Coordinates of C-alpha atoms in Angstrom, one line a residue:
M1 CA 52.2 19.2 -12.8
V2 CA 50.9 15.8 -13.4
R3 CA 46.9 15.5 -13.2
S4 CA 45.2 12.7 -11.7
A5 CA 42.8 10.5 -13.8
I6 CA 39.4 11.6 -12.4
D7 CA 36.0 11.6 -14.0
P8 CA 35.3 15.1 -15.6
I9 CA 32.5 17.2 -14.2
R10 CA 29.1 16.8 -16.4
P11 CA 27.0 19.9 -16.1
G12 CA 23.4 20.2 -16.4
A13 CA 22.2 17.5 -13.7
S14 CA 19.7 18.0 -10.9
L15 CA 21.0 17.5 -7.5
I16 CA 19.0 14.5 -6.1
L17 CA 18.6 14.5 -2.4
A18 CA 16.3 12.9 0.2
W19 CA 14.4 16.0 1.6
Q20 CA 13.4 15.6 5.0
I21 CA 9.9 17.5 5.5
K22 CA 8.7 15.7 8.5
H23 CA 6.4 18.1 10.2
K24 CA 7.3 21.0 7.7
H25 CA 4.2 23.0 6.2
V26 CA 3.6 22.4 2.7
L27 CA 1.0 24.4 0.7
I28 CA -0.7 22.9 -2.4
I29 CA -2.7 25.1 -4.6
G30 CA -5.4 22.9 -6.8
G31 CA -7.3 19.9 -6.0
G32 CA -7.3 17.7 -9.1
F33 CA -5.3 14.9 -10.5
V34 CA -1.9 16.5 -10.3
A35 CA -2.5 17.8 -6.9
A36 CA -3.6 14.3 -5.8
G37 CA -0.1 12.9 -6.5
R38 CA 1.6 15.8 -5.0
L39 CA -0.5 15.3 -1.9
V40 CA 0.3 11.7 -1.6
N41 CA 4.0 12.2 -2.2
V42 CA 4.4 15.0 0.8
L43 CA 2.0 12.8 3.1
E44 CA 4.4 9.9 2.6
A45 CA 7.2 12.1 4.0
D46 CA 5.2 13.0 7.1
A47 CA 4.6 16.7 6.2
R48 CA 1.8 18.9 7.3
V49 CA -0.2 20.0 4.2
T50 CA -2.5 22.8 3.5
V51 CA -4.7 22.3 0.1
I52 CA -6.1 25.4 -1.4
C53 CA -8.9 24.8 -3.9
P54 CA -12.1 26.8 -4.8
E55 CA -15.7 25.6 -3.9
N56 CA -16.6 25.3 -7.6
E57 CA -13.6 23.4 -8.8
E58 CA -13.8 19.6 -8.7
L59 CA -11.8 18.0 -5.8
S60 CA -10.2 14.8 -6.7
E61 CA -11.6 11.9 -4.7
T62 CA -8.0 11.0 -3.9
V63 CA -7.3 14.4 -2.3
R64 CA -10.9 14.3 -0.5
Q65 CA -10.0 10.7 0.9
H66 CA -6.6 11.7 2.3
I67 CA -7.7 14.8 3.8
Q68 CA -10.4 12.9 5.6
D69 CA -8.0 9.9 6.6
H70 CA -5.3 12.5 7.9
P71 CA -7.2 15.2 9.8
E72 CA -4.2 15.9 12.1
S73 CA -1.8 16.7 9.3
T74 CA -3.9 18.2 6.5
R75 CA -6.1 21.2 6.0
L76 CA -8.6 21.9 3.1
V77 CA -9.2 25.6 2.4
R78 CA -12.1 25.7 -0.1
R79 CA -11.4 29.3 -1.7
P80 CA -9.0 30.8 -4.1
F81 CA -5.4 31.4 -3.3
Q82 CA -4.5 34.6 -1.4
D83 CA -1.0 36.0 -0.9
S84 CA -1.2 35.8 2.7
D85 CA -1.5 31.9 2.5
L86 CA 2.3 31.9 2.3
T87 CA 2.6 33.7 5.5
T88 CA -0.4 31.8 7.3
R89 CA 0.8 29.0 9.8
F90 CA -0.7 25.5 9.3
S91 CA -2.4 25.8 12.7
E92 CA -4.3 29.0 11.6
H93 CA -6.1 27.2 8.8
S94 CA -9.2 25.2 9.4
T95 CA -10.8 22.5 7.2
S96 CA -14.2 24.1 6.0
S97 CA -16.3 24.4 2.9
S98 CA -17.6 27.8 4.0
P99 CA -15.7 31.2 3.9
A100 CA -13.1 31.4 6.6
T101 CA -13.5 35.0 7.3
A102 CA -15.7 37.9 6.0
G103 CA -12.7 39.4 4.4
Q104 CA -12.5 36.6 2.0
A105 CA -16.1 36.7 1.0
Q106 CA -15.5 38.7 -2.2
E107 CA -12.7 36.4 -3.4
E108 CA -14.7 33.4 -2.6
S109 CA -17.7 34.6 -4.5
T110 CA -15.8 34.5 -7.7
G111 CA -15.1 30.8 -7.2
S112 CA -12.1 30.9 -9.3
Q113 CA -8.3 30.5 -8.4
S114 CA -7.4 33.3 -10.8
Q115 CA -6.6 36.8 -9.3
P116 CA -5.2 40.0 -10.8
T117 CA -1.4 39.6 -11.2
N118 CA -0.8 43.0 -12.8
E119 CA -1.0 44.6 -9.4
K120 CA 1.6 44.6 -6.8
S121 CA 1.2 42.2 -4.0
T122 CA 0.0 43.8 -0.7
L123 CA 1.9 41.2 1.2
D124 CA 4.5 42.5 3.5
L125 CA 7.7 40.9 2.4
D126 CA 9.2 41.4 5.7
Q127 CA 7.0 39.0 7.3
E128 CA 8.4 35.5 8.2
P129 CA 7.0 32.9 5.7
A130 CA 5.1 30.2 7.3
V131 CA 5.3 27.7 4.6
D132 CA 8.3 25.5 3.8
M133 CA 7.4 24.4 0.5
V134 CA 4.9 25.6 -2.4
L135 CA 3.5 23.1 -5.0
S136 CA 1.2 24.8 -7.7
A137 CA -0.9 22.1 -9.3
I138 CA -3.3 24.2 -11.5
D139 CA -3.7 25.1 -15.0
D140 CA -3.8 28.9 -14.5
I141 CA -0.4 30.2 -15.9
P142 CA -0.7 33.9 -14.8
L143 CA -1.7 32.9 -11.2
S144 CA 1.0 30.0 -11.1
T145 CA 3.6 32.6 -12.2
H146 CA 2.4 35.1 -9.6
I147 CA 2.8 32.3 -7.0
Y148 CA 6.4 31.4 -8.2
H149 CA 7.6 35.0 -8.0
L150 CA 6.0 35.5 -4.5
S151 CA 7.6 32.3 -3.1
K152 CA 10.9 33.3 -4.7
R153 CA 10.8 36.7 -2.9
L154 CA 10.0 35.0 0.3
R155 CA 12.7 32.4 -0.4
I156 CA 10.2 29.4 -0.3
P157 CA 11.1 26.5 -2.5
V158 CA 8.4 26.3 -5.1
N159 CA 7.5 23.8 -7.9
I160 CA 5.1 24.8 -10.7
A161 CA 3.5 21.8 -12.3
D162 CA 4.5 21.3 -15.9
V163 CA 6.5 24.5 -15.9
P164 CA 10.2 23.3 -15.5
P165 CA 11.8 26.8 -15.5
Q166 CA 9.7 27.9 -12.6
C167 CA 10.6 24.8 -10.5
D168 CA 13.2 24.9 -7.8
F169 CA 13.0 21.0 -8.0
Y170 CA 11.3 18.2 -9.8
F171 CA 9.5 15.3 -8.5
C172 CA 11.0 12.2 -9.4
S173 CA 9.5 8.9 -10.6
T174 CA 9.7 6.7 -7.6
H175 CA 9.7 3.2 -6.8
R176 CA 9.0 2.4 -2.9
D177 CA 9.2 -0.8 -1.2
K178 CA 9.0 -0.1 2.7
S179 CA 12.0 1.9 3.6
L180 CA 13.5 1.5 0.0
Q181 CA 13.0 4.5 -2.3
V182 CA 14.4 4.7 -5.8
A183 CA 14.2 7.8 -7.6
V184 CA 14.4 8.5 -11.3
S185 CA 14.8 12.0 -12.7
T186 CA 15.2 13.4 -16.1
S187 CA 15.3 16.9 -14.9
G188 CA 11.8 17.7 -16.0
K189 CA 12.6 16.7 -19.7
G190 CA 10.8 13.5 -20.0
P191 CA 8.3 12.2 -17.1
K192 CA 7.2 9.3 -19.1
M193 CA 10.7 8.0 -19.7
A194 CA 11.5 8.4 -16.0
N195 CA 8.5 6.1 -15.4
L196 CA 9.7 3.6 -17.9
V197 CA 13.2 3.6 -16.3
R198 CA 11.8 3.4 -12.9
R199 CA 9.5 0.3 -13.9
H200 CA 12.6 -1.4 -15.4
I201 CA 14.6 -0.9 -12.3
A202 CA 11.7 -2.1 -10.1
E203 CA 11.1 -5.2 -12.1
H204 CA 15.0 -6.2 -11.6
L205 CA 15.2 -5.5 -7.9
P206 CA 15.7 -8.7 -5.7
Q207 CA 12.6 -10.0 -4.2
R208 CA 11.8 -8.8 -0.5
I209 CA 14.4 -6.1 -0.8
G210 CA 12.3 -3.8 1.2
D211 CA 11.8 -6.3 4.0
A212 CA 15.8 -7.0 4.0
I213 CA 16.5 -3.2 4.2
D214 CA 14.0 -2.9 7.2
Q215 CA 15.6 -5.7 9.0
V216 CA 19.3 -4.5 8.4
G217 CA 17.9 -1.1 10.0
I218 CA 17.0 -3.0 13.1
L219 CA 20.2 -4.9 13.3
R220 CA 22.0 -1.7 13.0
E221 CA 20.1 -0.2 15.9
E222 CA 20.7 -3.3 18.1
L223 CA 24.5 -3.1 17.1
R224 CA 24.5 0.4 18.3
K225 CA 23.1 -0.6 21.7
A226 CA 25.5 -3.5 22.1
A227 CA 28.4 -1.5 21.2
P228 CA 27.6 2.3 21.5
G229 CA 31.1 3.9 21.8
P230 CA 32.4 6.3 19.0
E231 CA 35.6 4.6 19.3
V232 CA 34.1 1.3 17.6
G233 CA 32.4 3.3 14.9
P234 CA 34.8 2.2 12.2
K235 CA 34.5 -1.4 13.3
R236 CA 30.7 -1.1 13.3
M237 CA 30.4 0.2 9.7
Q238 CA 33.0 -2.4 8.3
W239 CA 31.1 -5.3 10.2
M240 CA 27.8 -4.1 8.9
S241 CA 29.1 -4.0 5.4
R242 CA 30.3 -7.6 5.5
V243 CA 26.8 -8.6 6.7
C244 CA 25.1 -7.0 3.9
E245 CA 27.7 -8.3 1.2
E246 CA 27.9 -12.0 2.4
W247 CA 24.2 -12.4 3.3
K248 CA 21.6 -13.1 0.6
V249 CA 18.9 -10.6 0.4
E250 CA 16.1 -13.4 0.9
D251 CA 17.9 -14.1 4.2
L252 CA 18.2 -10.7 5.4
A253 CA 14.6 -10.3 4.9
K254 CA 13.9 -13.3 7.5
L255 CA 15.9 -11.6 10.1
D256 CA 14.1 -11.5 13.5
L257 CA 15.1 -10.5 17.0
A258 CA 16.3 -14.1 17.9
I259 CA 18.5 -14.3 14.5
I260 CA 19.9 -10.8 15.3
Q261 CA 21.0 -11.7 18.8
V262 CA 22.9 -14.6 17.2
I263 CA 24.6 -12.5 14.6
L264 CA 25.6 -9.8 17.3
S265 CA 27.2 -12.5 19.3
G266 CA 30.0 -12.6 16.5
F267 CA 30.6 -8.9 16.4
K268 CA 33.1 -8.8 19.4
D269 CA 35.5 -11.3 17.6
N270 CA 34.8 -9.7 14.4
V271 CA 32.9 -12.8 13.0
V272 CA 30.0 -12.7 10.6
Y273 CA 28.1 -15.9 11.0
S274 CA 26.4 -17.3 7.9
Y275 CA 22.5 -17.8 7.6
Q276 CA 23.0 -21.5 8.0
Q277 CA 25.4 -21.1 10.9
V278 CA 22.8 -18.8 12.7
L279 CA 20.2 -21.4 12.2
E280 CA 22.3 -24.1 13.7
K281 CA 23.1 -21.9 16.6
L282 CA 19.3 -21.3 17.2
Q283 CA 18.6 -25.1 17.0
K284 CA 21.3 -25.9 19.6
E285 CA 20.0 -23.3 21.9
L286 CA 16.4 -24.7 21.6
E287 CA 17.6 -28.2 22.2
T288 CA 19.6 -27.0 25.3
K289 CA 16.5 -25.3 26.7
S290 CA 14.3 -28.3 25.9
N291 CA 16.7 -30.7 27.8
T292 CA 17.0 -28.5 30.9
A293 CA 13.3 -27.6 31.2
S294 CA 11.5 -29.5 34.1
T295 CA 8.6 -30.1 31.8
P296 CA 8.5 -30.5 28.0
P297 CA 7.3 -27.4 26.2
K298 CA 4.1 -27.4 24.3
P299 CA 4.9 -27.8 20.6
A300 CA 3.9 -24.9 18.5
R301 CA 1.0 -25.6 16.0
L302 CA 0.0 -23.5 13.0
I303 CA -3.3 -24.2 11.2
L304 CA -4.5 -22.4 8.1
V305 CA -8.3 -22.6 8.4
G306 CA -10.9 -21.8 5.9
A307 CA -13.6 -19.6 7.3
G308 CA -16.0 -20.1 4.6
P309 CA -18.2 -17.3 3.2
G310 CA -19.1 -15.7 6.5
D311 CA -22.0 -17.7 8.0
P312 CA -20.8 -19.5 11.1
E313 CA -23.1 -22.6 10.1
L314 CA -21.1 -23.1 6.9
L315 CA -18.0 -23.7 8.8
T316 CA -16.6 -27.4 8.7
R317 CA -17.0 -29.1 12.2
K318 CA -13.1 -29.4 12.2
A319 CA -12.6 -25.6 11.5
A320 CA -15.3 -24.6 14.3
R321 CA -13.6 -26.9 16.7
L322 CA -10.0 -25.6 15.9
I323 CA -11.1 -22.0 16.2
E324 CA -12.6 -22.6 19.8
E325 CA -9.4 -24.6 20.8
A326 CA -6.6 -22.2 19.6
D327 CA -4.5 -20.2 21.9
V328 CA -4.4 -17.3 19.3
V329 CA -6.6 -16.6 16.3
V330 CA -5.2 -14.4 13.6
A331 CA -8.1 -13.4 11.3
D332 CA -8.6 -11.5 8.2
R333 CA -10.4 -8.2 8.4
L334 CA -13.5 -9.0 6.4
I335 CA -14.2 -12.3 8.4
P336 CA -17.7 -11.5 10.3
M337 CA -17.5 -11.3 14.1
A338 CA -20.2 -14.1 14.3
V339 CA -17.3 -16.5 13.2
I340 CA -14.6 -14.8 15.2
D341 CA -16.7 -14.8 18.4
L342 CA -16.4 -18.7 18.4
A343 CA -12.6 -18.2 19.6
K344 CA -12.0 -18.6 23.4
G345 CA -8.3 -17.6 23.2
E346 CA -6.5 -14.3 22.0
V347 CA -7.9 -12.9 18.8
R348 CA -6.0 -10.4 16.7
I349 CA -7.7 -9.0 13.3
A350 CA -5.9 -7.7 10.4
P351 CA -5.4 -4.0 10.4
K352 CA -7.3 -1.7 8.1
K353 CA -5.6 -1.6 4.7
R354 CA -3.8 1.7 3.8
T355 CA -4.5 3.7 0.8
P356 CA -1.9 2.8 -1.9
L357 CA 0.8 5.5 -2.4
S358 CA 1.4 7.3 -5.7
V359 CA 4.5 8.7 -7.6
E360 CA 5.4 11.5 -10.0
S361 CA 2.1 13.4 -11.0
N362 CA 0.1 10.3 -11.8
P363 CA -1.6 8.3 -9.0
Q364 CA -1.8 5.3 -11.3
E365 CA 1.9 5.2 -11.9
S366 CA 3.1 3.5 -8.4
S367 CA 4.9 0.3 -8.6
G368 CA 6.0 -2.4 -6.0
P369 CA 4.7 -3.0 -2.7
V370 CA 3.9 -0.3 -0.7
S371 CA 4.0 0.5 2.9
G372 CA 0.4 0.4 4.0
S373 CA -1.0 -1.8 1.2
S374 CA -2.1 -5.4 1.2
D375 CA 1.6 -6.5 1.6
Y376 CA 1.9 -4.2 4.7
V377 CA -1.3 -6.1 6.1
Q378 CA 0.1 -9.4 5.1
D379 CA 3.4 -8.8 6.9
Q380 CA 1.6 -7.7 10.0
L381 CA -0.4 -10.9 10.1
N382 CA 2.8 -13.1 9.4
E383 CA 4.5 -11.3 12.3
W384 CA 1.6 -11.9 14.8
C385 CA 1.7 -15.7 13.8
L386 CA 5.5 -16.0 14.1
Q387 CA 5.7 -14.3 17.5
S388 CA 3.0 -16.7 18.9
L389 CA 4.5 -19.8 17.5
R390 CA 8.0 -19.0 18.9
E391 CA 6.0 -18.9 22.2
G392 CA 4.8 -22.5 21.7
K393 CA 1.2 -21.6 21.0
T394 CA -1.4 -23.1 18.8
V395 CA -2.2 -20.6 16.3
V396 CA -5.1 -20.5 13.9
R397 CA -4.7 -18.4 10.9
L398 CA -8.4 -17.9 10.1
K399 CA -8.7 -17.0 6.2
Q400 CA -11.9 -16.0 4.4
G401 CA -13.3 -18.6 2.0
D402 CA -10.8 -21.4 1.2
P403 CA -7.0 -20.8 1.9
F404 CA -6.0 -22.0 -1.5
I405 CA -8.8 -20.0 -3.6
F406 CA -7.1 -16.6 -3.8
G407 CA -6.2 -16.7 -0.2
R408 CA -2.5 -16.5 -0.4
G409 CA -2.5 -19.8 1.6
A410 CA 0.6 -21.2 -0.3
E411 CA 2.5 -18.0 0.3
E412 CA 2.0 -18.3 4.0
I413 CA 2.9 -21.9 4.1
L414 CA 6.3 -21.0 2.3
Y415 CA 6.9 -18.1 4.6
F416 CA 6.3 -20.2 7.8
R417 CA 8.3 -23.1 6.5
G418 CA 11.2 -20.7 5.8
H419 CA 11.0 -19.9 9.5
G420 CA 10.9 -23.5 10.7
F421 CA 7.3 -24.0 11.0
E422 CA 5.1 -26.4 9.0
A423 CA 1.4 -25.4 8.7
E424 CA -1.8 -27.6 8.6
V425 CA -4.4 -26.7 6.3
V426 CA -8.4 -27.1 6.8
P427 CA -10.4 -26.2 3.8
G428 CA -13.5 -23.9 3.7
I429 CA -16.2 -23.2 1.2
S430 CA -15.2 -20.4 -1.1
S431 CA -17.4 -17.5 -1.9
A432 CA -16.6 -18.1 -5.6
L433 CA -18.7 -21.3 -5.2
S434 CA -21.2 -20.3 -2.6
A435 CA -21.9 -16.6 -3.7
P436 CA -23.6 -17.7 -7.1
L437 CA -25.6 -20.3 -5.1
T438 CA -27.1 -17.5 -3.0
A439 CA -28.0 -15.6 -6.2
N440 CA -29.7 -18.8 -7.6
I441 CA -27.1 -19.2 -10.3
P442 CA -25.9 -22.8 -11.1
L443 CA -22.1 -22.6 -12.1
T444 CA -22.6 -25.7 -14.4
H445 CA -26.0 -26.6 -16.4
R446 CA -26.2 -28.9 -19.2
G447 CA -26.7 -27.0 -22.4
S448 CA -25.7 -23.5 -20.7
S449 CA -22.2 -23.8 -18.9
D450 CA -19.9 -26.7 -18.8
Q451 CA -16.8 -24.6 -17.8
V452 CA -16.1 -22.6 -14.8
V453 CA -13.3 -20.1 -14.7
I454 CA -12.5 -18.5 -11.2
T455 CA -10.2 -15.5 -11.4
T456 CA -9.6 -12.2 -9.4
A457 CA -9.4 -8.6 -10.2
Q458 CA -6.5 -8.0 -8.0
A459 CA -3.5 -9.8 -9.3
K460 CA 0.0 -9.0 -8.0
G461 CA 0.3 -5.3 -8.0
G462 CA -3.3 -4.6 -7.6
V463 CA -4.0 -4.9 -11.5
L464 CA -6.2 -7.3 -13.6
P465 CA -4.6 -10.5 -14.5
D466 CA -3.1 -10.5 -18.0
N467 CA -4.8 -13.8 -19.0
F468 CA -8.6 -13.0 -18.4
P469 CA -10.8 -15.5 -20.0
A470 CA -12.0 -15.0 -23.4
Y471 CA -15.8 -15.6 -24.4
D472 CA -17.3 -19.0 -24.7
T473 CA -21.0 -19.5 -24.8
K474 CA -20.6 -22.2 -22.3
R475 CA -18.3 -20.6 -20.0
T476 CA -19.1 -19.1 -16.6
V477 CA -16.6 -16.7 -15.1
V478 CA -16.6 -16.0 -11.2
I479 CA -14.4 -12.8 -10.5
L480 CA -13.5 -12.1 -7.0
M481 CA -12.4 -8.7 -5.5
G482 CA -13.8 -6.8 -8.4
V483 CA -16.0 -3.9 -7.1
G484 CA -13.1 -1.3 -7.6
K485 CA -12.5 -2.3 -11.1
A486 CA -16.1 -3.0 -12.5
K487 CA -15.7 -0.4 -15.4
E488 CA -12.1 -1.8 -16.3
I489 CA -13.5 -5.4 -16.2
S490 CA -16.6 -4.6 -18.3
E491 CA -14.4 -2.9 -21.0
L492 CA -11.7 -5.5 -21.0
M493 CA -14.1 -8.5 -21.4
Q494 CA -16.2 -6.7 -24.2
S495 CA -12.9 -5.8 -25.9
E496 CA -12.3 -7.3 -29.4
K497 CA -9.5 -9.6 -27.8
L498 CA -11.9 -11.2 -25.3
G499 CA -15.1 -10.7 -27.3
W500 CA -17.7 -10.9 -24.5
P501 CA -21.1 -9.6 -25.8
G502 CA -22.5 -6.7 -23.7
D503 CA -25.9 -8.4 -23.0
V504 CA -24.5 -11.4 -21.2
P505 CA -25.7 -11.6 -17.6
A506 CA -23.3 -10.1 -14.9
I507 CA -24.6 -10.8 -11.5
V508 CA -23.2 -9.1 -8.4
V509 CA -23.3 -10.9 -5.0
E510 CA -22.5 -8.6 -2.1
N511 CA -21.7 -9.9 1.4
A512 CA -22.9 -13.4 0.4
H513 CA -24.4 -15.5 3.3
C514 CA -23.8 -12.6 5.7
E515 CA -26.0 -9.8 7.1
G516 CA -26.5 -7.2 4.4
E517 CA -26.4 -9.7 1.8
R518 CA -27.4 -8.2 -1.7
V519 CA -27.9 -9.5 -5.3
L520 CA -27.5 -6.9 -8.0
T521 CA -28.7 -7.7 -11.5
A522 CA -26.6 -6.4 -14.5
T523 CA -25.2 -7.1 -17.9
L524 CA -21.8 -6.9 -18.9
A525 CA -22.5 -3.7 -20.5
T526 CA -24.3 -2.0 -17.4
L527 CA -22.2 -3.6 -14.8
A528 CA -20.1 -0.5 -14.0
R529 CA -23.2 1.7 -13.8
V530 CA -25.0 -0.8 -11.6
V531 CA -22.0 -1.1 -9.1
E532 CA -21.8 2.6 -9.0
E533 CA -25.5 3.3 -8.7
Q534 CA -26.2 0.7 -6.2
K535 CA -22.9 1.5 -4.3
A536 CA -21.8 -2.0 -4.0
V537 CA -19.1 -2.6 -1.5
P538 CA -16.6 -5.5 -0.9
P539 CA -16.7 -8.3 -0.4
S540 CA -18.6 -8.7 -3.6
V541 CA -18.4 -11.6 -6.2
F542 CA -19.2 -11.0 -10.0
V543 CA -20.7 -14.0 -11.9
V544 CA -20.5 -13.6 -15.7
G545 CA -22.2 -15.9 -18.2
W546 CA -25.3 -17.2 -19.6
S547 CA -25.9 -19.5 -16.7
G548 CA -27.2 -16.4 -15.1
N549 CA -30.4 -16.9 -16.9
V550 CA -31.1 -20.5 -16.1
L551 CA -33.0 -19.9 -13.0
R552 CA -33.3 -16.2 -12.8
S553 CA -36.0 -14.2 -14.6
T554 CA -34.6 -12.0 -17.5

């Protein structure tokens, strides 16, 4: 018999699946660094999570924050692991730092996860397990082994951190961009290599691929509504495939309901209109509506307005007038209400930024835009503006400080230009210039500072810029958005590469020109300690340089 030419089977691989654990009960044992990564991974997948961690063991700040932010889907039990945890339903746990029952008191008094493993478990294995997944993230090997064997006897999938033979599954190194998830696995053999491969893949993905996938998902849903019958299923699949193949990723990312309706109009005749054809059809529709309207529609208008550092009296007169006259004001979250209250029309304020998500076992290893990060907030603001502009409204996009000084103003102009709207720009006073003033620091002073560098601690991806300024005796550096990276900034600037001395003044100006304004005095060497001890919060500006000593007492 003649054999067909097929690819041979290559044993030894892991079966990579997208595991749907929405509303499933996941048990995490441990509260440290590894547990933090596991918690983020399963919360991303909409699981319900119980974290077991004794009182005397340190709880990761990441774990603490996520449990506080997600009270409906998490439970924190501050006591050692008990066999009965595998048969305890999520709803039966209560988040508490005190003993849950009198029967647990003896175990809790020991304050350790460890428990004898040479004794047979008293757990009734005929009981129905109440846990769908077990994740052990502790350094206690005997206890982890006990948890592993107990989980296997109850047929619960289990992962024991850093012990591949005791893992039913591994955590992949994951890149996420909205609905897109790319997972890299080395079958537990080289987690760091998986991270390197994942980073390489992420760096070579098309721009806005996550947006494109989300919009294609909406297009598919609308197509199913327009042609719901199973008899047109094959045609739907072929037609959708053609759209994905013939359209550029950046054009798919621009899909909105108006564009989608035009695209769908070609389905009946099995036609896939190009992006340019769609724009031409939309323009013709707009002209037709304009010609048949009894009164000419009000032209849409978009203005990017700099709100300054926060004091309404520091707004330009033009900015104040435009805020009052706008139909809609879309504002950054940190802009004080004293400025926003000037608006007489509809006001929309940026949603609260979500906590960045993690991958693998390292919360620092995530890459790319994340649902819920600053890109999520920016996308929401853009969508609000676009919606109002299509309704012919005057929209003021109110931006903190100046739109063109670390305000992403140019990005927004390009975005709206891609959707057919040209923006006007009204400047504002940047806190990079006003915050030093309120702290009595001249950015330039003959003999002390003849150069000013304005930079950010939050470059693309949330990291420090790779071109941070080197030391010069007459250079003053203003750093925006640096509160969360004070230690990293201090160490980088004092490094051999940049050469800043530890005794150079580093002044922290918090809430400049607003209620709660504070000025904290530090040096580059003490910056991180002062920020932590004084509990500095955003928005804060760091001013580093010898100009800090000109008018201020040393």
